[in-house]
Coordinates of C-alpha atoms and ligand atoms in Angstrom, one line a residue:
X501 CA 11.9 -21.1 2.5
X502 CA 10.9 -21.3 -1.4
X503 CA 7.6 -20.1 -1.5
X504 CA 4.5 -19.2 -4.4
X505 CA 2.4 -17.5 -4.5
X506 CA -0.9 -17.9 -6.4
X507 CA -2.5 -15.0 -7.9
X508 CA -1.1 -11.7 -7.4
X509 CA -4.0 -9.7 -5.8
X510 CA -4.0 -7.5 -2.7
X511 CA -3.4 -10.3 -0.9
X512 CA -0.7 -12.5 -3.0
X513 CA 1.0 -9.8 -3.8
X514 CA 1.2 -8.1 -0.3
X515 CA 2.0 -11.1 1.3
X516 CA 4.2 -12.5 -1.1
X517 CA 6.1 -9.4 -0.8
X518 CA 6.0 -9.4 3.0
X519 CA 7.5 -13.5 3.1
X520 CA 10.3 -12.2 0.6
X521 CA 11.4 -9.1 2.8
X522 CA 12.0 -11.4 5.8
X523 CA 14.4 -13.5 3.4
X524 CA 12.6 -16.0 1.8
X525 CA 12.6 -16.7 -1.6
X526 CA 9.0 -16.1 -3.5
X527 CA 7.4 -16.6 -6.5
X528 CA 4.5 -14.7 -7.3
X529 CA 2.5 -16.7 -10.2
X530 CA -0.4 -15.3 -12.0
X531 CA -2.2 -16.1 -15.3
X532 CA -2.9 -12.3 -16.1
X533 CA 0.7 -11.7 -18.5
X534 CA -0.3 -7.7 -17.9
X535 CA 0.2 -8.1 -14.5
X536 CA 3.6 -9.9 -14.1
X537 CA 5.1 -7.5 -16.9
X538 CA 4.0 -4.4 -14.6
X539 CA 5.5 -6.1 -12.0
X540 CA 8.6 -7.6 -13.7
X541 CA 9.1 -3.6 -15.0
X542 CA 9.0 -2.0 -11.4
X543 CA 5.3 -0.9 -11.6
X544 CA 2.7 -2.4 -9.1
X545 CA -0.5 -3.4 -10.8
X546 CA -2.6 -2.2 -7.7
X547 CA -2.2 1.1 -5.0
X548 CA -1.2 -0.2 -1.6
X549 CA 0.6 2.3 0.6
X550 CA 4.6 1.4 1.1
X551 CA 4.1 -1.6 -1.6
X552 CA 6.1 -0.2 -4.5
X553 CA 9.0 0.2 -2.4
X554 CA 9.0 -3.0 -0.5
X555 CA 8.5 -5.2 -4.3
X556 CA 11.3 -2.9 -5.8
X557 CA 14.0 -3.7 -2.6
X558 CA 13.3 -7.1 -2.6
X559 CA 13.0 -7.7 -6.8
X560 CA 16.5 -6.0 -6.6
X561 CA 17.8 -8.2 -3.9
X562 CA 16.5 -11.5 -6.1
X563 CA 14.4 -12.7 -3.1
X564 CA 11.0 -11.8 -5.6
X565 CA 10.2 -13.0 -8.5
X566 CA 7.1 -12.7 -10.8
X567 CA 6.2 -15.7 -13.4
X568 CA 3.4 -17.0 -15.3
X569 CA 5.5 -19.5 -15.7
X570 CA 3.2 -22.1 -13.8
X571 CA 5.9 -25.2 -13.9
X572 CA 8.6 -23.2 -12.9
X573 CA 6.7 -21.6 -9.9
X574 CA 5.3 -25.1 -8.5
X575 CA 8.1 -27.3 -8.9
X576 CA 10.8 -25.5 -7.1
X577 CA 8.3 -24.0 -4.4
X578 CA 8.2 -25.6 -0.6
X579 CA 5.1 -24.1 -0.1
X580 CA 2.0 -22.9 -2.4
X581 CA -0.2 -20.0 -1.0
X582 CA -3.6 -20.3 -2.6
X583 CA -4.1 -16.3 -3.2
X584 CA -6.8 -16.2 -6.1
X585 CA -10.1 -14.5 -6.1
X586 CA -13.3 -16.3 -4.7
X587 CA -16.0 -13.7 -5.9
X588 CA -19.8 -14.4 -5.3
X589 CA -21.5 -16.6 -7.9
X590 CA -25.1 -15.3 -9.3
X591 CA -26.8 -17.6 -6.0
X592 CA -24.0 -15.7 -3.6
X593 CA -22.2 -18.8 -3.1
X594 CA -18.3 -18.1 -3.1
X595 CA -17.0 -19.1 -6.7
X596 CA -14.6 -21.5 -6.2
X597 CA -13.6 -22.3 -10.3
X598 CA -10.1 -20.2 -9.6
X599 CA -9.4 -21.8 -6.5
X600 CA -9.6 -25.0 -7.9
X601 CA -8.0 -24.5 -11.1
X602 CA -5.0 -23.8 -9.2
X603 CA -5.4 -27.0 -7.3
X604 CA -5.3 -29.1 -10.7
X605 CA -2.4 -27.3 -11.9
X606 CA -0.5 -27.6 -8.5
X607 CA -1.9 -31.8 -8.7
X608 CA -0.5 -31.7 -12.0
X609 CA 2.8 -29.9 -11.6
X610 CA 3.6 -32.1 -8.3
X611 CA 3.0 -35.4 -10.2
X612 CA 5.6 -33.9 -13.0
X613 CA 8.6 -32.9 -10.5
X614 CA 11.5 -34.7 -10.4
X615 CA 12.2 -36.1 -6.4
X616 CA 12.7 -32.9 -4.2
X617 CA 16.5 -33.2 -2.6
X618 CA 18.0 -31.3 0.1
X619 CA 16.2 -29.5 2.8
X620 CA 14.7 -30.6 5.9
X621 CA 12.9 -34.3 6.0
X622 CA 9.3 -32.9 6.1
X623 CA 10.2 -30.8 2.8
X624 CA 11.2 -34.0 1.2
X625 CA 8.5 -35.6 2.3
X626 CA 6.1 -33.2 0.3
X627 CA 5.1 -30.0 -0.4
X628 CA 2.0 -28.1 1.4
X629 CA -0.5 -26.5 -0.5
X630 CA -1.9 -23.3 1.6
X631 CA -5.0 -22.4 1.4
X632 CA -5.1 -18.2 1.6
X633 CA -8.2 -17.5 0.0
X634 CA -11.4 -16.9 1.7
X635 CA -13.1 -20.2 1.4
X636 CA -16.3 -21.9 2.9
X637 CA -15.9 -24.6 5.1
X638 CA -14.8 -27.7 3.0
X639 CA -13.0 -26.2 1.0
X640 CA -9.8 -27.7 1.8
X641 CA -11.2 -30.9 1.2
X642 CA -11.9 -30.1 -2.5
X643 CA -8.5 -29.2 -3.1
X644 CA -6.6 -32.0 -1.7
X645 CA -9.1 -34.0 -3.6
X646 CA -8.4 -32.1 -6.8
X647 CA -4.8 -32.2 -6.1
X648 CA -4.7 -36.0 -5.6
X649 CA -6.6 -36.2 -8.6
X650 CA -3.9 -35.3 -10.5
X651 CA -1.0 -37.3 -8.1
X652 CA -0.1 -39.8 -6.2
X653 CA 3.0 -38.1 -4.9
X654 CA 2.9 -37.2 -1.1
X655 CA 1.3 -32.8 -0.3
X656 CA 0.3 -31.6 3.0
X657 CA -2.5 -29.2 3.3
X658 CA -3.5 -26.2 5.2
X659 CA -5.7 -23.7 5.7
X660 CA -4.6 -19.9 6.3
X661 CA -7.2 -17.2 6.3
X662 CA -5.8 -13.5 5.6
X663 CA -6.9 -10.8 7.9
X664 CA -5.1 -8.2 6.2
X665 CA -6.8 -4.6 6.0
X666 CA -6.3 -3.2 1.8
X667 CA -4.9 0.6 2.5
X668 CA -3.0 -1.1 5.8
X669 CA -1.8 -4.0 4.2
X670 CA 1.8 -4.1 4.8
X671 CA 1.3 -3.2 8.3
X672 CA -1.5 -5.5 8.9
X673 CA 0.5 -8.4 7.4
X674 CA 4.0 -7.5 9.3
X675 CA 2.2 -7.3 12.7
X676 CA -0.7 -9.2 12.8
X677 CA -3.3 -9.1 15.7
X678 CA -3.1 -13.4 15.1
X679 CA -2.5 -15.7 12.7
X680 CA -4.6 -18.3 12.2
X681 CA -3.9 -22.3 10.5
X682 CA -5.6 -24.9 9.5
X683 CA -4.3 -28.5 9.4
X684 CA -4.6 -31.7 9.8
X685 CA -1.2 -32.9 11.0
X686 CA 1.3 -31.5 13.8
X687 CA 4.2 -31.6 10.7
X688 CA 2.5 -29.1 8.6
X689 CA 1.2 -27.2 11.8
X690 CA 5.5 -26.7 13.0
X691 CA 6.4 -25.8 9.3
X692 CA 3.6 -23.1 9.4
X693 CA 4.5 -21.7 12.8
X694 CA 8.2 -21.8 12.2
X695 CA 7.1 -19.4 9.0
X696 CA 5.3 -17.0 10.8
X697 CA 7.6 -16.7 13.7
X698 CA 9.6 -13.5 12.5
X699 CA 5.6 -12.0 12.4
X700 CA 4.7 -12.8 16.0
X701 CA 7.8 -11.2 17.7
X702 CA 5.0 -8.7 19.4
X703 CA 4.2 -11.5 21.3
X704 CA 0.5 -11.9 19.2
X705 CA -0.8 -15.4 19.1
X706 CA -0.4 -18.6 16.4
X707 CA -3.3 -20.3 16.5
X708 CA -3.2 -24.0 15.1
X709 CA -6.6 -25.4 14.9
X710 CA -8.5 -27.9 12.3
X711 CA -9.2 -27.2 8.8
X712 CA -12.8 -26.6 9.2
X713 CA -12.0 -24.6 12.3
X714 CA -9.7 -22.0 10.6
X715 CA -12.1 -21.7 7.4
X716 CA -14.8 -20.6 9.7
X717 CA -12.6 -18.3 11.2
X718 CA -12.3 -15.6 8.4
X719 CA -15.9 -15.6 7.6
X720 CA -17.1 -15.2 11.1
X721 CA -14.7 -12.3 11.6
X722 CA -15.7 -10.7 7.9
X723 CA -19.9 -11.2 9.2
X724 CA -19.1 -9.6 12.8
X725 CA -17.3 -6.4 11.1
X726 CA -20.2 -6.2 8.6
X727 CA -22.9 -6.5 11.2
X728 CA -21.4 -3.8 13.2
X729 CA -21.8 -1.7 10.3
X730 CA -25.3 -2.6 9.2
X731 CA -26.5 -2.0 13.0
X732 CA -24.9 1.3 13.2
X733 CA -26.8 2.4 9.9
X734 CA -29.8 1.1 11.1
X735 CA -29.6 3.2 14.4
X736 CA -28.3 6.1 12.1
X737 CA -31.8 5.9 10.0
X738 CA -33.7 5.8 13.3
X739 CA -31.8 8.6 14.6
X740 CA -32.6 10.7 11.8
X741 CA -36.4 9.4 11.6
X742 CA -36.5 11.0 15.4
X743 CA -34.4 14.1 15.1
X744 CA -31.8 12.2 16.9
X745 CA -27.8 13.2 16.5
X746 CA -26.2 9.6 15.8
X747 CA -22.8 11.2 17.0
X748 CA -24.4 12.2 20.6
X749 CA -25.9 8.6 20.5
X750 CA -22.7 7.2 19.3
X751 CA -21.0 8.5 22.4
X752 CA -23.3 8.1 24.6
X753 CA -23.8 4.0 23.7
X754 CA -19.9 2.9 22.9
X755 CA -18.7 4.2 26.5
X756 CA -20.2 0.9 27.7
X757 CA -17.3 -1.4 27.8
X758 CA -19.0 -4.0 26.8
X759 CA -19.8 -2.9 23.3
X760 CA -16.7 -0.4 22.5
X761 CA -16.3 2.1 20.2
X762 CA -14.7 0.4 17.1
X763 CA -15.5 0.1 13.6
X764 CA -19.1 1.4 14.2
X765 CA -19.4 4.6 12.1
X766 CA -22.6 5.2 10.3
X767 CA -22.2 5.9 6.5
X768 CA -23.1 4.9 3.2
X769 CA -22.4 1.1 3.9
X770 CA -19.8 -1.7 3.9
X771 CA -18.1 -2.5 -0.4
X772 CA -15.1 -4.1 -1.4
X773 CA -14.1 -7.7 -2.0
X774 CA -14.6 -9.2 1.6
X775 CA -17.8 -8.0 3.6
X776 CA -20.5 -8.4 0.8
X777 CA -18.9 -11.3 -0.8
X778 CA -18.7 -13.1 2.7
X779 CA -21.5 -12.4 4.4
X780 CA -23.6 -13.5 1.5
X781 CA -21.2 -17.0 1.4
X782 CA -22.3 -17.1 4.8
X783 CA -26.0 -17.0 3.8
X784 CA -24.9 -19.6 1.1
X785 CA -23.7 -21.9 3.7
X786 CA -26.7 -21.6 6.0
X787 CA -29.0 -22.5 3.2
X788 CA -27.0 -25.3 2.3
X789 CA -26.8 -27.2 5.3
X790 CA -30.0 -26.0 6.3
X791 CA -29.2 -23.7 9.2
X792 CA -31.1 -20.4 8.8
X793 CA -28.9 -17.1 8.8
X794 CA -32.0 -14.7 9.0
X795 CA -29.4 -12.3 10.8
X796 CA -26.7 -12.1 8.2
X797 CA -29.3 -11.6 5.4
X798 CA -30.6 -8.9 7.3
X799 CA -27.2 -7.4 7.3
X800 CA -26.5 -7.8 3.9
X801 CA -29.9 -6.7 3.2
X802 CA -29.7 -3.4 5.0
X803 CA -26.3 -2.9 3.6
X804 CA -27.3 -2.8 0.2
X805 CA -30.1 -0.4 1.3
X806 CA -28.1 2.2 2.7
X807 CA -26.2 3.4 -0.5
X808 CA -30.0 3.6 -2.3
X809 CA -31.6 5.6 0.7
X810 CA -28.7 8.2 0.2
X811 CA -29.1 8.2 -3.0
X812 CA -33.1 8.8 -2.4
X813 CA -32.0 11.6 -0.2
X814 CA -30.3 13.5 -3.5
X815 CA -33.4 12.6 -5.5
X816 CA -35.9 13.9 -2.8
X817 CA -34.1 17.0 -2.5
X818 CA -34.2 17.8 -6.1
X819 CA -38.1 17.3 -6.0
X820 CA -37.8 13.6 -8.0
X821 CA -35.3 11.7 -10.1
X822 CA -36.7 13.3 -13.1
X823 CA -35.0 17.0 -11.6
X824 CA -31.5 15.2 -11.9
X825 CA -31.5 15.3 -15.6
X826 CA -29.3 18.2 -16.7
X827 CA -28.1 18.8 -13.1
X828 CA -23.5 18.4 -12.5
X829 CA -22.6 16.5 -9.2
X830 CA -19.4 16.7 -8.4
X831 CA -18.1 13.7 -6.5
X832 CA -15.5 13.1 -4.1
X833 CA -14.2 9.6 -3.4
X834 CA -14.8 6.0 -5.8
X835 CA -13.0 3.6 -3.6
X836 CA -14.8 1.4 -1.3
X837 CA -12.5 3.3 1.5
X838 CA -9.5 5.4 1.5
X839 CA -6.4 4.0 1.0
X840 CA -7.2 1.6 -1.7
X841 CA -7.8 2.1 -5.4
X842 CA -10.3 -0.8 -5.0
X843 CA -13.6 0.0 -6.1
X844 CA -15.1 -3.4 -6.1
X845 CA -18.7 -3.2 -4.3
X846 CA -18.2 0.5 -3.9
X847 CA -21.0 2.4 -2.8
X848 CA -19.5 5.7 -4.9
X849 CA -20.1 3.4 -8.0
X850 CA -23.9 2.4 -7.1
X851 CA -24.5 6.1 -6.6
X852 CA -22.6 7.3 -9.8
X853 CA -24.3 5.0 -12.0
X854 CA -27.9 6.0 -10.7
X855 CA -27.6 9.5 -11.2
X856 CA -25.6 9.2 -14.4
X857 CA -29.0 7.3 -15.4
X858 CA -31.1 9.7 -14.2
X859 CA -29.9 11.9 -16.7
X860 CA -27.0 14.2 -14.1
X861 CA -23.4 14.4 -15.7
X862 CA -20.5 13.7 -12.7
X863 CA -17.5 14.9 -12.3
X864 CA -15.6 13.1 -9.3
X865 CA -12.2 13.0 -8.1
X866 CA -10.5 10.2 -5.7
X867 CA -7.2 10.1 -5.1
X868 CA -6.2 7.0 -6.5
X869 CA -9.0 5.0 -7.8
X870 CA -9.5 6.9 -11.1
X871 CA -8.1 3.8 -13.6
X872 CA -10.0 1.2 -11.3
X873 CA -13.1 3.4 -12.1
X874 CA -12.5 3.8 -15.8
X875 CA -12.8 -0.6 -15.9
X876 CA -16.3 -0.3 -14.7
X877 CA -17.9 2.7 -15.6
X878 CA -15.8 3.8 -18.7
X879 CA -16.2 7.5 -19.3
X880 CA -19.9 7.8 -17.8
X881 CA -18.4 10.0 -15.3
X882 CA -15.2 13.1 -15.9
X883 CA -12.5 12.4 -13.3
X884 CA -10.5 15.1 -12.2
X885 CA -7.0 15.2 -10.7
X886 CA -7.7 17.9 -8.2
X887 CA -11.1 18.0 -6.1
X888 CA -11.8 21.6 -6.5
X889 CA -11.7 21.3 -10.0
X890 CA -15.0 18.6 -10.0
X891 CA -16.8 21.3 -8.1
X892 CA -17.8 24.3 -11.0
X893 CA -21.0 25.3 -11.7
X894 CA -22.0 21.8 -9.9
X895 CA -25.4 21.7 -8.5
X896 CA -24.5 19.8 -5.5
X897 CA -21.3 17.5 -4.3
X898 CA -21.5 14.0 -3.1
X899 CA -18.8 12.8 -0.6
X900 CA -18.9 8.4 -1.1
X901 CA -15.0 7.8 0.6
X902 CA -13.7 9.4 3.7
X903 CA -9.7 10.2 2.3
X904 CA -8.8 12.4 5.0
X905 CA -8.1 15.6 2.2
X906 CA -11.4 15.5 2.3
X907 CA -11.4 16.7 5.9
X908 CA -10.4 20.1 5.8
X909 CA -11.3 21.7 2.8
X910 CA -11.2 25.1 1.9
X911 CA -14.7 25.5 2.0
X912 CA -14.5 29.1 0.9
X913 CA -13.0 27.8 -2.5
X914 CA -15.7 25.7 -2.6
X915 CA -18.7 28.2 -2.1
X916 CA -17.1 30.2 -5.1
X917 CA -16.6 27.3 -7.2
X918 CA -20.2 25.6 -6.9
X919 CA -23.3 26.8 -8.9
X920 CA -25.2 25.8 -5.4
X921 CA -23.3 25.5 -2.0
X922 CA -25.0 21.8 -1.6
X923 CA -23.3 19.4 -0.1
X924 CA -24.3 15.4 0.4
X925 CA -21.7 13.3 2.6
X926 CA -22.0 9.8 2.8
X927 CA -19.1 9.4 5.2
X928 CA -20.2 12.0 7.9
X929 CA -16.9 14.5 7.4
X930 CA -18.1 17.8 9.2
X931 CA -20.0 18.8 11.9
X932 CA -22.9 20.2 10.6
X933 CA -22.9 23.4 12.7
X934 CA -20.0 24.3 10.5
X935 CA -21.2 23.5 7.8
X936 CA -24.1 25.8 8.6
X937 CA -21.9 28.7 9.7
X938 CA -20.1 28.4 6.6
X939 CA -23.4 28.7 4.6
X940 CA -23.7 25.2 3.4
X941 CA -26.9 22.6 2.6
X942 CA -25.6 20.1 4.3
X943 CA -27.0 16.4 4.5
X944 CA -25.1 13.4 6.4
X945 CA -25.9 10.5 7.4
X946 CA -28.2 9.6 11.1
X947 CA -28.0 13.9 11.6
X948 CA -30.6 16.6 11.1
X949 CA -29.2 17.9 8.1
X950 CA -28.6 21.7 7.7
X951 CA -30.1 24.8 5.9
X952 CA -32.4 22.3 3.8
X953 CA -35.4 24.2 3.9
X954 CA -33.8 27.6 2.9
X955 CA -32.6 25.5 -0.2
X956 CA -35.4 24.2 -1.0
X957 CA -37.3 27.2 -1.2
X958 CA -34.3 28.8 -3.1
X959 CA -34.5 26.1 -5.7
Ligands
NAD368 N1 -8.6 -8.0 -0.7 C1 -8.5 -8.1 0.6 O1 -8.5 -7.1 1.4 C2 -8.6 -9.5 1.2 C3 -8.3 -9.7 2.6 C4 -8.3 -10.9 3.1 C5 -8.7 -12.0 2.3 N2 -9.0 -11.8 1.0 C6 -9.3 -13.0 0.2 O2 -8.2 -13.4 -0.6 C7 -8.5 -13.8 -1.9 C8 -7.9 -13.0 -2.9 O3 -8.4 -11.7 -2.8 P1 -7.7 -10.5 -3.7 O4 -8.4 -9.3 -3.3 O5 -6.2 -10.6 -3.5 O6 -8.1 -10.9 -5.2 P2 -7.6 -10.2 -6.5 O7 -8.8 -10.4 -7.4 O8 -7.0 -8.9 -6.3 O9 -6.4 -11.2 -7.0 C9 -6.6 -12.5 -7.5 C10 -5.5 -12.8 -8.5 O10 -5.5 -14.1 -8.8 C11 -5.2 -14.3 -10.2 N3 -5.5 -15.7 -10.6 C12 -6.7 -16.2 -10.8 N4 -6.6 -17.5 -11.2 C13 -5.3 -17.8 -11.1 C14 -4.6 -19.1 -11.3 N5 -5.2 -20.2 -11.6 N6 -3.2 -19.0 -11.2 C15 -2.6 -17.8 -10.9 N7 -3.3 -16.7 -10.7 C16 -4.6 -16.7 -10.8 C17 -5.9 -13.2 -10.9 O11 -5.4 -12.9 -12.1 C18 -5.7 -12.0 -9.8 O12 -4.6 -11.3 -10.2 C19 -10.1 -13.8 -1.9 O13 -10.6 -15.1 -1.5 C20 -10.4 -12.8 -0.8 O14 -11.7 -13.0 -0.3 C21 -8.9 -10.6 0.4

């Protein structure tokens, strides 16, 4: 099939890739020129394990092409995937102006075409405009409306939410756990399932469903994940409000079948482009069609909290935020999670910024989110290319991503290196009794932390 793809993100890009590798023939269109010259050079524009390989293969092998060439991509393609950004707005409603720019350019570059020949009767019939992006509910409507603003040629339309994970992308994408369409007609449901059939060999469902259906879909998954989070924080700041260890409570409460042990780990909080962006459009939508959400406020809410109240923990420990002035924190980990250079939402960048404005200087390392960093924070912050060399003379180090280097340092190295064996983690990386043995402040999240008090008359 000749497919586009529209904007060439994490998930355009990914996906675009993934279609091409099973022998399609893609087109990934964005309006960033930076982008599709990395791209057309060899060079991937974002870190996504296994990516730069597949592009390379398949650029070699013709099947991928990259354009801002927004004629040639629309005319030629069979179907467009809708892959731009939807970020929050300034109310938390999902911004929908690149979503439906595309739409009028796609309207427009539809009405332009000369009459599609060859190929099967429901490809001559017209093309069908795929909705990828995480939208609200209704927004397929808008774009078929903007589309036929523009033509009065024959499109389909469907809906296509993107469960992929950034860091597991390719995986994610090749094998997914479903996928899920929106449409309105059984035509454009077939041509969807006959694309994704070389995915679903595992024997993993297609489900074809309404529009409104299949938009609802994405955000309801996106508001469960980040409600598990937010209740697993909350129990963590009980736990350690009681002396409680949120590991022994963790264990003790996901052995129940009926609640399971996944994606509940207590830490500094949910970032990234999906969770806060989505549950907030789900807030959005409640208050636009009048149907409370008190729940997924509350979620978003305590999310947001959780990255300040570790920060508080740095400040209390330092006697107030005007002790941070002077002091080095060494920092491990800027992305939003490992595996990504994404640092949209990050908690890492919250926390950075705050002590960097209470007057502390912060040396961090991550593995691959250095230049994502840079964008947003400039050089507020050193970046190192090794972690033990963030950590001399610092007064304490912050741990804000769990990259599993992190996991077994040498923590000898580290004792000699630091001006005060302090350590903050954010992501709950040790057990605390080894931390202890190996002479260590230690603080983590929803445990008792560790030789406080013997710091804190040290200090
Ligand atoms: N990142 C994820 O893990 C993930 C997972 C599932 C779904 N989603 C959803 O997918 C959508 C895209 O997310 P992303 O993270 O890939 O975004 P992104 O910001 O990484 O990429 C969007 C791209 O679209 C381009 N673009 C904007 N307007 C354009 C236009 N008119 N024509 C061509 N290109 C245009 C931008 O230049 C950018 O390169 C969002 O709605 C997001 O919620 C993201």
């Amino acid at each position: 099939m000749r497919i586009t793809m529209v904007g060439t993100g994490y998930v355009g890009l990914v996906t675009g890739t993934c279609f091409s590798n099973i022998g399609n023939e893609v087109t990934c269109l964005d309006v960033d020129p930076a982008k599709i010259e990395k791209l057309n050079n060899g060079i991937s524009p974002i870190y996504e394990p296994g990516l730069d390989e597949l592009i390379d293969r398949n650029h070699k092998a013709g099947r991928l092409h990259f354009t801002t060439d927004k004629t040639q991509a629309y005319t030629n393609a069979e179907m467009i995937f809708i892959c731009v950004g939807t970020p929050s707005d300034e109310m938390g409603h999902a911004d929908l102006k690149y979503v439906l720019a595309a739409a009028s350019d796609i309207g427009k570059a539809i009405e332009n075409a000369p009459g599609a020949t060859g190929g099967e009767l429901e490809e001559r019939r017209g093309k069908i405009i795929v909705v990828k992006s995480t939208v609200p509910v209704g927004t397929n409507e808008k774009v078929r409306q903007a589309i036929a603003a523009e033509t009065n040629k024959p499109f389909y339309m469907a809906s296509n939410p993107e469960f992929l994970k950034e860091g597991a992308a390719i995986n994610d994408f090749n094998k997914p756990d479903r996928v899920v369409v929106g449409v309105n007609d059984e035509g454009t449901g077939g041509r969807m399932r006959k694309l994704y059939e070389p995915f679903v060999r595992n024997g993993h469902p297609i489900f074809v469903m309404d529009v409104p259906s299949a938009e609802m879909v994405k955000y309801a998954a996106n508001a469960m994940l980040a409600t598990k989070i937010s209740f697993i924080n909350e129990i963590a700041n009980l736990c350690e409000a009681y002396g409680s260890n949120v590991d022994e409570v963790w264990r003790g409460m996901t052995s129940d079948a009926r609640i399971g042990n996944k994606f509940l780990y207590p830490g500094l909080g949910y970032g990234g482009s999906c969770f806060p962006k989505d549950t907030l459009a789900c807030v959005s939508m409640g208050i636009e069609s009048e149907t409370p959400t008190p729940l997924l406020k509350a979620v978003h809410d305590v999310n947001q909290q959780q990255r300040l109240n570790f920060y508080d923990k740095i400040v209390e420990f330092f006697g107030g935020e005007e002790n941070l002035s002077g002091k080095k924190i060494a920092m491990w980990g800027l992305a939003f999670k490992p595996g990504t250079d994404d640092v949209r939402e990050a908690p890492a960048l919250t926390i950075a910024n705050k002590l960097v404005d209470a007057g502390a200087t912060v040396e961090a390392h991550d593995p691959v989110a250095h230049e994502t960093t840079q964008i947003v924070l400039g050089d507020s912050i050193g970046y190192h290319d090794d972690l033990y060399a963030t950590l001399g003379s610092a007064d304490a180090l912050v741990i804000c991503t769990d990259w599993p280097e992190f996991k077994q340092p040498d923590f000898g190295k580290m004792r000699s290196l630091m001006g005060s064996p302090i350590v903050f983690d954010g992501r709950n990386l040790y057990n605390p009794q080894l931390l202890q043995d190996e002479g260590f402040t230690y603080f983590s999240v929803g445990r008792t932390p560790v030789n406080a008090e013997e710091a804190n008359v040290a200090k």
